[in-house]
């Protein structure tokens, strides 16, 4: 088996359906960013799979599977195969977010990425997820004949929220306090963001 094909030596690649794209195209960049996120998540899992946080590994491994499916869906332009990511994928994330939020103390101010090393890795996953989201939004805004799976965008958006809550939960389990942003006024009420214009600072 050969691991190189030489087909990309001139800066192009072939996606599902045989369509040829320059490797600089936003579609290729989008699922490439998903792959980068998946790699970071894989490293994060390797740091959690022993010790008291290993119970999170199965759900994180499932997210890796989902991310691979996101890349698959982004690599086709006309629904030439059945999409993998469906509504139930991001709904499962919502259920986990809700259940974890019930465990955590209310959040009143913005927090900074950090705390324990494990939570810091989760926050890295969160910020990269936001980067992926921006790439996908840019892709979906292109006015052409392409058909895109909107559920991928919903899944990625929910995934960043999941990582935010999980990062807090890991610090909580490790008795490591969240790092508050010094200049933050109280912006949450009962854990809910009061000013929607500040959402991006949280996420």
XYZ file of C-alpha atoms in Angstrom:
203
model
C 0.000 0.000 0.000
C 1.316 3.432 -0.932
C 0.633 6.388 1.366
C 1.317 8.984 -1.301
C -0.577 9.556 -4.526
C 1.274 12.578 -6.027
C -2.092 13.912 -7.174
C -1.672 16.985 -4.972
C 1.780 17.936 -6.187
C 0.330 20.818 -8.193
C -1.757 22.270 -5.388
C -5.073 20.616 -6.154
C -7.139 17.887 -4.552
C -10.162 15.813 -5.452
C -13.202 15.667 -3.167
C -16.272 13.430 -3.032
C -17.909 13.247 -6.447
C -14.627 13.709 -8.296
C -14.674 17.516 -8.104
C -11.234 19.118 -8.229
C -10.405 22.072 -5.971
C -7.315 24.143 -5.302
C -5.996 23.291 -1.863
C -6.308 26.962 -0.936
C -10.103 26.869 -1.415
C -12.188 27.646 1.658
C -13.906 24.244 1.424
C -10.594 22.429 1.710
C -9.489 24.787 4.460
C -12.733 24.152 6.336
C -12.433 20.400 6.625
C -8.682 20.779 7.103
C -9.407 22.861 10.199
C -11.781 20.147 11.379
C -8.917 17.660 11.035
C -6.643 19.943 13.081
C -9.272 20.139 15.805
C -9.622 16.371 15.772
C -5.868 15.987 16.207
C -5.841 18.373 19.164
C -8.765 16.521 20.690
C -6.886 13.246 20.212
C -3.940 14.646 22.164
C -6.297 15.928 24.839
C -7.849 12.478 25.187
C -4.378 10.980 25.624
C -3.884 13.269 28.623
C -7.192 12.287 30.211
C -7.265 8.536 29.683
C -5.536 7.752 32.956
C -6.542 9.189 36.288
C -9.753 10.622 37.675
C -10.885 12.253 34.420
C -10.896 9.120 32.299
C -14.701 8.875 32.488
C -14.841 11.692 29.918
C -12.830 9.734 27.366
C -15.716 7.759 25.770
C -17.754 10.856 24.960
C -14.672 12.682 23.647
C -13.811 9.725 21.440
C -17.358 9.837 20.076
C -16.866 13.526 19.320
C -13.748 12.578 17.362
C -15.897 10.242 15.299
C -18.432 13.031 14.779
C -15.715 15.451 13.696
C -14.505 13.005 11.083
C -18.086 12.845 9.823
C -18.208 16.660 9.765
C -15.169 16.649 7.502
C -16.807 14.066 5.279
C -19.934 16.189 4.923
C -17.888 19.303 4.162
C -15.996 17.424 1.460
C -19.046 17.118 -0.779
C -20.875 19.888 -2.573
C -24.097 18.430 -3.951
C -25.290 15.887 -1.378
C -23.834 13.109 -3.518
C -23.778 10.833 -0.486
C -25.946 10.696 2.619
C -24.899 13.225 5.206
C -23.538 11.812 8.452
C -24.221 14.701 10.807
C -27.882 15.044 11.687
C -29.968 16.998 14.178
C -29.610 14.356 16.877
C -25.829 14.832 16.962
C -25.969 18.396 18.281
C -28.991 17.583 20.426
C -26.853 15.038 22.294
C -24.323 17.778 22.945
C -27.073 20.003 24.316
C -28.158 17.292 26.730
C -24.602 16.899 28.025
C -24.224 20.669 28.350
C -27.443 20.892 30.348
C -26.539 18.010 32.650
C -23.040 19.385 33.325
C -24.346 22.900 33.925
C -26.544 21.591 36.739
C -23.428 20.377 38.551
C -21.476 23.617 38.271
C -21.739 26.684 40.497
C -23.405 29.645 38.744
C -21.165 31.687 36.480
C -21.348 35.429 37.125
C -18.314 36.825 35.338
C -16.243 36.073 32.277
C -13.459 33.573 32.812
C -10.092 33.154 31.162
C -8.872 29.908 29.584
C -6.789 27.992 32.073
C -6.834 26.518 35.516
C -5.714 22.902 35.402
C -3.607 21.604 32.483
C -6.482 19.332 31.462
C -9.019 22.154 31.399
C -6.540 24.318 29.492
C -6.417 21.690 26.758
C -10.193 21.640 26.597
C -10.178 25.421 26.210
C -7.705 25.047 23.343
C -10.196 22.690 21.738
C -12.912 25.291 22.311
C -11.003 28.113 20.647
C -10.075 25.928 17.694
C -13.722 24.919 17.391
C -14.615 28.606 17.048
C -11.985 28.900 14.327
C -13.569 25.951 12.520
C -16.969 27.580 12.875
C -15.771 30.808 11.245
C -14.344 28.861 8.319
C -17.591 26.976 7.809
C -19.658 30.168 7.959
C -17.428 31.678 5.276
C -17.838 28.555 3.160
C -21.607 28.525 3.503
C -21.792 32.187 2.451
C -20.316 31.471 -0.982
C -22.988 32.048 -3.609
C -22.758 29.103 -5.947
C -24.657 25.924 -6.704
C -23.156 23.981 -3.819
C -25.406 22.271 -1.292
C -24.044 22.182 2.253
C -25.138 20.296 5.350
C -26.342 23.008 7.730
C -26.353 20.522 10.607
C -22.550 20.567 10.548
C -22.546 24.258 11.437
C -25.068 23.699 14.224
C -22.985 20.820 15.585
C -19.759 22.841 15.584
C -21.477 25.795 17.232
C -22.819 23.559 19.996
C -19.472 21.803 20.360
C -17.714 25.008 21.404
C -20.341 25.484 24.120
C -19.777 21.902 25.231
C -16.022 22.470 25.534
C -16.598 25.664 27.526
C -18.770 23.852 30.058
C -16.502 20.797 30.154
C -13.457 22.976 30.840
C -15.246 24.478 33.827
C -16.409 21.069 35.006
C -12.918 19.599 34.864
C -11.551 22.464 36.960
C -14.434 21.941 39.383
C -13.709 18.222 39.729
C -10.022 18.933 40.277
C -10.779 21.613 42.898
C -9.178 24.209 40.656
C -10.949 27.557 40.537
C -11.916 29.250 37.302
C -9.749 32.254 36.457
C -11.957 35.333 36.439
C -11.329 38.172 34.051
C -10.382 41.046 36.371
C -12.255 43.756 34.481
C -15.440 41.769 34.097
C -18.546 43.220 35.624
C -21.295 40.761 36.579
C -22.622 39.759 33.164
C -24.393 36.526 33.981
C -27.623 36.008 35.837
C -28.222 32.461 37.080
C -25.454 31.324 34.759
C -27.076 32.903 31.674
C -25.371 35.644 29.693
C -27.301 38.896 30.168
C -25.797 40.878 27.293
C -25.782 38.903 24.067
C -23.306 41.315 22.520
C -20.671 39.908 24.882
C -21.223 36.313 23.820
C -18.022 36.037 21.836
C -15.982 36.971 24.922
C -17.407 33.891 26.616
C -16.996 31.611 23.665
